[in-house]
Amino acid sequence: MSKVATYFIAQYVPDLFRREPRNIGVLVEKDGRVAAQFLGEIQPGELDGRKLRGFDYPHVYRQWVEYWRDQVYRGDKGIETVVRTSRDHYRVIHGGELTDTGEDSVDKLAAYLYSLLVSEGGFAKAIANSDDEMADVRSPKLEQDVESAFKRLSILAGSPNDLLVRHPIRKNVQLRGRAVDIHTPDFVQENGRLYVMELVDFSTKRTSLPKEHAGRTAYMFSDLRREHAHIDPIAIVQLPDSGYESEDVYYGMKMLRAESNVVVWTDPDEKGRFLRERHEIAMAEA
Amino acid sequence: MPATHYKIWGWGDYLERGVMGSRHVGVAGVAKKATEDQPFAVANELICGYLARVLLLPVPPGFVVEREGEPYYVSLNFNLAGQSLPPANPRRLVEDHPRLACGIILFDCWILNHDRHPENLAYDTISRRVQLFDHSHAILPAGMGGEWLDHNRDRLGIGGHCLKSEITSLDGMRYWYDRINAVPEYYIEEVVRAAAEVGLPTELVGSCTDFLLERRRNLLTLVAAHRGEFQQLQPELWEMLEDARVEADAQDEGQLAATLANSSGGDDE
C-alpha cells in the first residue's frame, strides 16, 4: 500500500540582498510522526561547532536548531508553527511529498532526504560513503558513449560545426528547481521546450547505488517540472546483462518511468529513435 | 538595555560642520499604521512604547512619522544577535531573567496587553538579551472605547501571556511595581495626550489617563487576585506578595497623608 510522507526544507539566507537560500535541514512528516535532521548535528539537537563555519552567526543558527527541535517534538502542529514562524535569514518551506514510502520509518526518510538535499556533495552522500562508490555510479563509459554519439551528429555544443546548429545540446547547464535551488543535469537541449537528460547506469556491481541515483534523478525531474512549464525529462539508462531481474533495477526503473521518458541505451531501436529526435530538434527553426 | 544594537542600513559621510567625528547614519526601522481593524494601533504603540522606555524595559526606541498624511509608528529595528532570532523560548527567558519576567508581566498587566507571545518577544539565549515589541493590541484594541477599560478594571488583562505560566518566583513584582508607580503623573498624562494627535479620540484621553493612573496602584492586588493563572508558583510565594502589597499600600497611604499635610500646610500659608 502506498504511503505518503510530506517533507519540508529548512533554509538559510546568508545575504538578504542576494537572496540565495542554502538548504540546511529537512523535516519529514508521516502518519503524524515527525523527524528532522539539521546541518552540523551529531545527534538530534547536538551541534558540532566545527561544521558551522559557513554561518556568519553560528550562535543564531544554534538557537534556530534548538527552536526547530522543540517544535518537532510537538509533531505535525510543530511543523505548521515552524513554517509560520520563518524569518528573513532562516525559514522552513514546504518541499513536497514522497509517495510509495511503504514501511520506511520517518527517521529513515529524513536521513535520506538530508543526504539528498542538504549534505555537502548531496548526491554523493545520498548514495555512497566513499569516493570509490561514487566513481562506480558516475559511469564514465556511458557518459563517453552518449557524448560521442552527440559529437558524431555535431549537435553537442563545442563540437566542430556546432555554429550551424540552432539548438545544440549543452553540458553543465544549471537549472533552477522549486525546492532545490540549482540542479545540474548531464545534458540540456532547448528549443522553446526544455529537454533535460540524465544518465543512470544500472550495470554496476552494486545495483543499490544506481537505484539511489535513479531516485535522485526522479526527484530532480519532479522538482524541475514544478519550476518549468515546458519541460521534457529524459533518463538515459544502461541496464545490466541480467536486465530487470534485480529488485533494485526494477525499482529504480519504476521511479524513472514515473517522472521521465526512459531511453535504454543498450536497445538499438530506442537509442536510434532518441538520437534522431535530438538531431531534428537541434536543427529545427523554432 | 540602553546599549542595545540596532540595524544600520547606511553609513554616510561626515558632517561638514559641527562636532568633530560626527557623521550621517541610516538606522533601519519598522513602520506601522492604523488599520480598519486596529484604528488605535499607532496611539497604542506610542503610549506603550513611551511607558516601557521610561521604565527601562527592553523596548526599541520608537517615534511617529507621517507619510501621505497618515501617521506611522516606527520602532527601530533591533539587532540582538546579528540575524533574526527564532521566537523566544519563554521558559528559558524566565529561568535566566526571573525578575525581568515579573516586570514584563506587570507592565503588560498595566497596559492591558492581551497579546504577548513568543513572536513579539525576542530572546537571545546566548547573550541573554531580551527585546519586547508590538504593543498595538494593548490598551484599546480593535477600536474599543472606555467600556473596554471598565470591563478590564478588575481583570488581569493579559490573556494567555506566554510568561504567565512559566514564572516560578514573584521576586521582581514589588521591584517593578515600585518602578511603575514612580513614573511621574505628568509624564503619563502627556504621553496619552500626545496619542490624541495620532488617532486616539480626544474623548478617550481622560479615561485612558485615569485608567493608567489608577491601575498602576492596583497591580499587586490584581496579580494576587488572579493567582490561579500563574500555574508554576508555589502557594507560599503568594504570602510574600501579600506582604509586599500590604507594605506598598501602607506606603501609598503614608505618601497620601504626607501630600495632604503638605498641601493643607500650603493652604494655611
XYZ file of C-alpha atoms in Angstrom:
555
model
C 0.000 0.000 0.000
C 1.381 3.422 -0.886
C 2.140 5.708 1.996
C 2.804 9.375 1.553
C 5.265 11.411 3.564
C 5.445 15.191 3.422
C 8.771 16.910 3.689
C 9.890 20.441 4.456
C 13.234 22.107 3.874
C 14.962 24.386 6.355
C 16.877 27.104 4.553
C 19.402 29.737 5.473
C 19.628 33.003 3.526
C 23.041 34.478 4.341
C 22.602 37.651 2.293
C 19.184 39.264 2.129
C 20.105 41.249 -0.971
C 21.365 38.302 -2.994
C 18.574 36.064 -1.703
C 20.338 32.796 -2.374
C 18.971 30.311 0.128
C 21.028 27.351 1.185
C 19.408 24.130 2.350
C 20.364 23.381 5.954
C 17.879 20.813 7.130
C 14.901 18.621 6.392
C 11.755 17.828 8.332
C 9.603 14.888 7.346
C 6.078 14.074 8.498
C 4.476 10.687 8.031
C 1.471 9.240 9.854
C 1.567 12.092 12.375
C 5.210 11.433 13.279
C 7.896 13.985 12.517
C 11.641 13.528 12.121
C 14.250 16.115 11.276
C 17.920 16.468 10.566
C 19.871 19.718 10.522
C 23.303 20.682 9.300
C 26.055 20.131 11.847
C 24.073 17.831 14.120
C 25.995 14.977 15.697
C 22.748 13.738 17.138
C 19.361 15.446 17.418
C 19.896 18.898 18.889
C 23.628 18.477 19.488
C 25.765 20.509 17.110
C 29.388 20.130 16.109
C 30.750 23.689 16.133
C 33.378 22.847 13.511
C 30.633 22.284 10.967
C 29.091 25.708 11.489
C 31.886 27.753 9.953
C 29.730 28.627 6.957
C 27.378 30.611 9.164
C 28.038 34.295 9.808
C 26.434 33.955 13.232
C 26.690 30.328 14.378
C 25.093 31.159 17.722
C 21.952 32.314 15.900
C 21.857 29.056 13.929
C 22.191 27.125 17.198
C 19.122 28.885 18.533
C 17.117 28.121 15.413
C 18.011 24.443 15.607
C 17.026 24.437 19.259
C 13.709 26.092 18.370
C 13.007 23.785 15.433
C 13.834 20.749 17.574
C 11.417 21.917 20.270
C 8.693 22.211 17.672
C 9.474 18.868 16.031
C 8.701 17.132 19.325
C 5.196 18.568 19.043
C 4.525 16.603 15.825
C 2.617 17.963 12.828
C 1.361 21.017 14.777
C 5.006 21.887 15.329
C 5.631 21.730 11.588
C 2.864 24.255 10.990
C 4.494 26.508 13.565
C 7.992 26.342 12.093
C 6.678 27.188 8.638
C 4.648 30.091 10.020
C 7.495 31.471 12.103
C 10.010 31.625 9.254
C 12.141 34.762 9.318
C 14.366 36.616 6.837
C 17.516 34.600 7.374
C 16.005 31.325 8.491
C 12.927 29.711 7.064
C 11.190 26.394 6.574
C 9.390 25.846 3.284
C 7.159 23.089 2.010
C 9.340 20.747 -0.029
C 6.938 18.214 -1.462
C 5.655 14.707 -0.964
C 7.279 11.321 -1.093
C 4.995 8.633 -2.402
C 5.354 4.877 -2.070
C 7.322 5.122 1.156
C 5.994 1.738 2.254
C 7.114 0.822 5.740
C 10.122 3.160 5.714
C 10.387 4.939 9.031
C 10.140 8.701 9.181
C 13.711 8.832 10.552
C 14.992 6.870 7.597
C 13.191 9.162 5.167
C 14.638 12.222 6.917
C 18.155 10.793 6.725
C 17.715 10.002 3.040
C 16.358 13.441 2.153
C 19.029 15.110 4.230
C 21.720 13.352 2.228
C 19.984 14.298 -0.970
C 19.140 17.920 -0.284
C 21.492 19.171 2.357
C 24.740 17.403 2.979
C 27.855 18.581 1.242
C 28.153 16.752 -2.036
C 24.431 15.982 -1.663
C 24.095 13.276 -4.184
C 27.432 11.717 -3.283
C 26.403 11.268 0.309
C 22.934 10.165 -0.585
C 24.147 7.164 -2.413
C 27.611 6.361 -1.190
C 30.022 6.665 1.644
C 33.231 6.826 -0.286
C 34.730 8.261 -3.437
C 35.145 4.746 -4.843
C 31.424 4.164 -4.655
C 30.800 7.481 -6.387
C 33.130 6.507 -9.161
C 31.025 3.371 -9.693
C 27.910 5.449 -10.138
C 29.181 8.161 -12.447
C 29.915 5.628 -15.164
C 32.360 7.469 -17.422
C 31.848 4.842 -20.097
C 28.142 5.588 -20.546
C 28.880 9.298 -20.417
C 31.576 8.898 -23.055
C 29.295 6.798 -25.301
C 26.449 9.296 -25.195
C 28.741 12.272 -25.637
C 30.466 10.647 -28.619
C 27.118 9.964 -30.245
C 26.139 13.632 -29.904
C 29.519 14.715 -31.242
C 29.234 12.443 -34.262
C 25.972 14.183 -35.100
C 27.656 17.557 -34.448
C 24.854 18.538 -32.077
C 26.920 18.894 -28.895
C 27.898 22.490 -28.107
C 31.634 22.835 -28.641
C 31.875 20.135 -31.301
C 33.067 21.021 -34.838
C 30.394 22.699 -36.993
C 28.201 23.452 -33.993
C 27.761 27.002 -35.315
C 25.326 25.592 -37.839
C 23.273 24.034 -35.070
C 20.404 26.160 -33.813
C 19.641 24.225 -30.654
C 22.746 22.318 -29.548
C 22.947 20.010 -26.564
C 24.860 21.551 -23.687
C 26.667 20.192 -20.656
C 26.961 21.724 -17.193
C 23.838 23.834 -17.524
C 22.455 24.943 -14.185
C 18.680 24.915 -13.855
C 16.622 26.372 -11.072
C 14.354 23.989 -9.186
C 11.490 24.727 -6.831
C 12.765 23.029 -3.685
C 16.420 22.800 -4.647
C 17.988 25.988 -5.924
C 20.244 24.583 -8.602
C 20.205 21.288 -10.492
C 22.939 20.388 -12.965
C 21.709 17.566 -15.179
C 24.130 15.775 -17.520
C 22.762 17.332 -20.739
C 20.244 20.013 -21.662
C 18.726 20.952 -25.022
C 16.366 23.879 -25.612
C 14.119 24.928 -28.470
C 11.190 26.511 -26.677
C 10.833 23.285 -24.723
C 13.453 22.243 -22.246
C 14.886 18.752 -22.704
C 16.717 17.637 -19.601
C 18.835 14.474 -19.803
C 20.427 12.465 -17.018
C 22.446 9.269 -17.274
C 21.810 6.341 -14.945
C 23.992 3.264 -15.172
C 22.476 0.138 -13.617
C 25.251 -2.091 -14.886
C 27.451 -1.632 -11.821
C 28.162 -4.414 -9.359
C 26.261 -2.676 -6.572
C 22.856 -2.044 -8.094
C 21.647 -0.343 -4.913
C 23.801 2.663 -5.809
C 22.197 3.364 -9.189
C 18.830 2.722 -7.581
C 19.523 5.641 -5.278
C 20.830 7.604 -8.252
C 17.574 6.841 -10.070
C 15.669 8.127 -7.043
C 17.666 11.325 -7.002
C 17.195 11.741 -10.761
C 13.440 11.225 -10.470
C 13.376 13.801 -7.704
C 15.363 16.288 -9.811
C 12.946 15.838 -12.734
C 9.960 16.290 -10.461
C 11.431 19.413 -8.893
C 12.309 20.925 -12.293
C 8.843 20.161 -13.601
C 7.375 22.250 -10.776
C 9.522 25.213 -11.773
C 9.477 24.979 -15.598
C 6.234 24.730 -17.536
C 7.550 23.224 -20.785
C 9.970 20.514 -19.856
C 10.702 17.009 -21.119
C 12.831 14.984 -18.719
C 14.735 12.091 -20.273
C 16.595 9.373 -18.396
C 19.273 7.601 -20.459
C 19.899 4.273 -18.779
C 22.335 1.432 -19.142
C 20.846 -1.875 -17.984
C 22.885 -4.797 -16.646
C 23.124 -8.016 -18.667
C 20.528 -9.526 -16.359
C 18.019 -6.847 -17.408
C 15.290 -6.208 -14.857
C 15.997 -9.280 -12.730
C 17.371 -7.326 -9.832
C 14.820 -5.787 -7.489
C 16.945 -2.632 -7.290
C 16.952 -2.203 -11.068
C 13.214 -2.832 -11.265
C 12.528 -0.297 -8.520
C 14.910 2.301 -9.992
C 13.366 1.991 -13.450
C 9.899 2.332 -11.972
C 10.880 5.623 -10.334
C 12.425 6.919 -13.541
C 9.460 5.955 -15.714
C 7.117 7.757 -13.326
C 8.925 11.054 -13.882
C 10.517 10.884 -17.341
C 10.853 9.274 -20.747
C 13.360 6.479 -20.397
C 15.816 5.619 -23.167
C 17.547 2.255 -22.760
C 20.924 2.933 -24.320
C 21.628 -0.729 -24.962
C 18.441 -1.033 -27.035
C 19.440 -0.048 -30.612
C 15.876 0.969 -31.583
C 15.397 3.244 -28.589
C 18.863 4.700 -28.949
C 18.355 5.374 -32.701
C 14.966 6.997 -32.131
C 16.373 9.158 -29.348
C 19.348 10.372 -31.419
C 17.166 11.147 -34.465
C 14.872 13.199 -32.281
C 17.828 15.099 -30.749
C 19.132 15.872 -34.237
C 15.749 17.080 -35.501
C 15.307 19.349 -32.517
C 18.855 20.654 -32.843
C 18.263 21.675 -36.457
C 14.649 22.858 -36.150
C 13.995 26.528 -36.770
C 11.738 27.231 -33.820
C 19.066 47.955 27.584
C 20.249 51.432 26.568
C 23.187 49.857 24.708
C 21.049 47.610 22.529
C 22.222 47.430 18.931
C 20.052 48.479 16.005
C 20.237 47.641 12.341
C 22.097 50.165 10.242
C 21.416 50.386 6.513
C 23.543 53.370 5.594
C 26.814 54.753 6.870
C 27.134 58.233 5.430
C 29.671 60.959 5.141
C 30.998 63.193 7.890
C 29.006 66.287 8.746
C 30.630 69.333 7.245
C 30.190 71.336 10.397
C 29.565 70.538 13.987
C 31.104 68.074 16.351
C 34.265 66.533 15.011
C 33.851 62.901 14.013
C 30.060 63.072 13.671
C 28.618 61.501 10.568
C 25.300 60.685 8.933
C 23.859 57.266 9.579
C 20.739 55.431 8.405
C 19.172 53.219 11.047
C 16.517 50.717 9.995
C 13.059 50.868 11.489
C 9.722 49.108 11.214
C 6.732 51.354 10.492
C 3.172 50.546 11.413
C -0.034 52.460 10.693
C -3.581 52.226 11.968
C -5.920 49.916 10.104
C -9.647 49.496 9.911
C -9.425 46.654 12.436
C -6.953 48.450 14.687
C -7.762 52.165 14.428
C -5.760 52.997 17.569
C -2.674 50.947 16.664
C -0.369 53.973 16.397
C -1.749 55.560 19.564
C -1.377 52.297 21.494
C 2.190 51.845 20.264
C 3.082 55.392 21.167
C 1.713 55.193 24.719
C 3.135 51.750 25.470
C 6.486 52.482 23.867
C 6.976 55.643 25.902
C 5.857 53.996 29.126
C 8.108 50.976 28.598
C 11.121 53.125 27.757
C 10.788 55.269 30.849
C 10.712 52.080 32.915
C 13.890 50.937 31.127
C 12.160 47.818 29.935
C 13.933 46.429 26.840
C 11.764 48.008 24.155
C 13.243 49.535 20.988
C 13.034 53.317 20.711
C 10.072 54.491 18.697
C 8.643 57.664 17.204
C 5.925 58.835 14.854
C 6.482 59.755 11.225
C 3.956 60.941 8.696
C 3.590 59.671 5.169
C 0.933 60.863 2.740
C -0.973 62.418 5.605
C -1.050 59.252 7.707
C 0.840 58.758 10.959
C 3.060 55.696 11.318
C 4.694 54.460 14.473
C 8.284 53.471 13.798
C 10.223 51.093 16.037
C 13.931 50.876 15.476
C 14.830 47.509 14.038
C 16.908 45.934 16.757
C 19.743 43.591 16.123
C 20.230 41.414 19.166
C 22.285 38.712 17.586
C 23.330 39.816 14.098
C 20.493 37.978 12.364
C 16.845 37.295 13.048
C 16.312 35.059 16.055
C 13.656 32.392 16.378
C 10.570 33.089 18.509
C 11.555 33.368 22.166
C 11.636 30.423 24.497
C 9.555 31.731 27.435
C 10.825 29.091 29.840
C 14.463 29.950 29.177
C 13.757 33.655 29.488
C 12.091 33.141 32.865
C 14.920 30.897 34.082
C 17.567 33.439 33.079
C 15.683 36.628 33.996
C 13.104 35.848 36.683
C 12.846 39.452 37.881
C 12.567 40.916 34.396
C 9.871 38.331 33.596
C 7.852 39.702 36.515
C 8.436 43.194 35.164
C 7.172 42.261 31.713
C 4.070 40.629 33.179
C 3.348 43.585 35.432
C 3.893 46.067 32.614
C 1.600 44.110 30.286
C -0.968 43.937 33.061
C -0.732 47.713 33.422
C -1.261 48.402 29.716
C -3.826 45.582 29.193
C -1.668 43.720 26.724
C -3.572 40.560 25.788
C -1.090 39.776 23.063
C 2.298 38.791 24.491
C 3.548 35.641 22.778
C 6.948 34.229 21.753
C 6.846 36.064 18.447
C 6.754 39.561 19.897
C 9.380 38.766 22.462
C 12.932 38.274 21.221
C 15.372 36.424 23.407
C 18.970 35.624 22.550
C 19.746 32.634 24.743
C 23.482 33.086 24.181
C 23.903 36.791 25.020
C 20.789 36.675 27.245
C 19.430 39.858 25.748
C 15.704 40.460 25.589
C 13.564 42.750 23.426
C 9.829 43.372 23.607
C 7.909 44.786 20.700
C 4.432 45.130 19.166
C 2.013 46.775 21.553
C -0.608 47.725 19.007
C -3.196 45.442 20.639
C -2.715 46.845 24.141
C -4.829 49.457 25.969
C -7.608 49.933 23.402
C -7.541 47.093 20.873
C -9.799 46.850 17.840
C -11.205 50.345 18.302
C -12.606 49.601 21.765
C -13.652 52.542 23.888
C -13.956 53.357 27.567
C -16.215 50.342 28.153
C -13.226 48.082 27.425
C -11.237 49.773 30.166
C -14.167 49.360 32.593
C -14.578 45.741 31.592
C -10.939 45.028 32.417
C -10.671 47.134 35.557
C -10.624 44.093 37.879
C -9.141 41.657 35.410
C -5.533 40.728 34.888
C -5.928 41.738 31.258
C -3.015 39.792 29.807
C -4.828 36.864 28.160
C -2.625 33.832 27.566
C 0.602 35.725 28.291
C 3.496 33.422 27.398
C 5.433 34.151 30.615
C 2.457 33.813 32.936
C 2.524 30.044 33.122
C 6.321 29.917 33.344
C 7.277 32.168 36.252
C 8.281 30.356 39.416
C 9.088 33.395 41.537
C 7.403 36.656 42.456
C 10.700 38.181 43.432
C 10.548 41.046 40.919
C 6.918 42.015 41.410
C 7.439 44.572 44.161
C 10.512 45.982 42.412
C 8.641 46.605 39.149
C 5.541 47.750 40.964
C 7.635 50.481 42.574
C 9.158 51.450 39.238
C 5.792 51.676 37.537
C 4.405 53.736 40.386
C 7.428 56.028 40.319
C 6.614 57.264 36.789
C 5.561 60.914 37.191
C 1.874 61.577 36.690
C 2.613 64.422 34.269
C 4.570 62.010 32.069
C 1.629 59.604 31.789
C -0.820 62.449 31.208
C 1.282 63.999 28.452
C 2.008 60.730 26.692
C -1.696 59.910 26.499
C -2.453 63.463 25.368
C 0.149 63.103 22.609
C -1.580 59.903 21.454
C -4.631 62.011 20.622
C -2.599 63.519 17.808
C -2.126 60.119 16.214
C -5.561 58.574 16.378
C -6.736 58.304 19.981
C -10.153 60.036 20.131
C -9.960 63.143 22.300
C -12.892 61.979 24.389
C -10.894 58.911 25.452
C -7.807 60.804 26.652
C -9.231 61.398 30.126
C -10.481 57.870 30.667
C -7.207 56.346 29.410
C -5.133 58.565 31.659
C -7.293 57.869 34.695
C -7.238 54.170 33.937
C -3.441 54.018 33.791
C -3.013 56.128 36.914
C -5.466 54.101 38.920
C -4.475 50.706 37.615
C -0.805 51.001 38.413
C -1.669 51.286 42.097
C -3.714 48.077 41.938
C -1.243 45.925 40.063
C -0.159 43.790 43.021
C -3.761 43.357 44.109
C -4.735 42.271 40.613
C -1.913 39.743 40.383
C -2.782 38.334 43.815
C -6.454 38.137 42.930
C -5.673 36.019 39.872
C -3.093 33.706 41.406
C -4.735 30.703 39.747
C -3.424 31.866 36.387
C 0.213 31.527 37.487
C 0.472 27.780 37.422
C 4.122 27.294 38.397
C 4.033 29.398 41.547
C 4.182 27.685 44.929
C 1.364 28.741 47.327
C 3.777 30.117 49.942
C 5.097 32.644 47.439
C 1.751 34.391 47.450
C 2.210 35.226 51.123
C 5.342 37.163 50.176
C 3.397 39.030 47.551
C 0.657 39.765 50.038
C 3.245 41.197 52.457
C 4.668 43.319 49.637
C 1.195 44.520 48.713
C 0.304 45.499 52.278
C 3.630 47.297 52.611
C 3.084 49.114 49.324
C -0.442 50.144 50.356
C 0.868 51.449 53.648
C 3.498 53.474 51.836
C 0.898 54.845 49.468
C -1.290 55.852 52.371
C 1.691 57.409 54.126
C 2.575 59.351 50.993
C -1.014 60.417 50.548
C -1.189 61.617 54.129
C 2.104 63.497 53.698
C 0.895 65.053 50.452
C -2.366 66.116 52.082
C -0.498 67.531 55.073
C 1.852 69.452 52.788
C -0.919 70.803 50.640
C -3.010 71.857 53.661
C 0.085 73.484 55.129
C 0.493 75.351 51.873
C -3.108 76.479 52.014
C -2.603 77.732 55.527
C 0.189 79.870 54.366
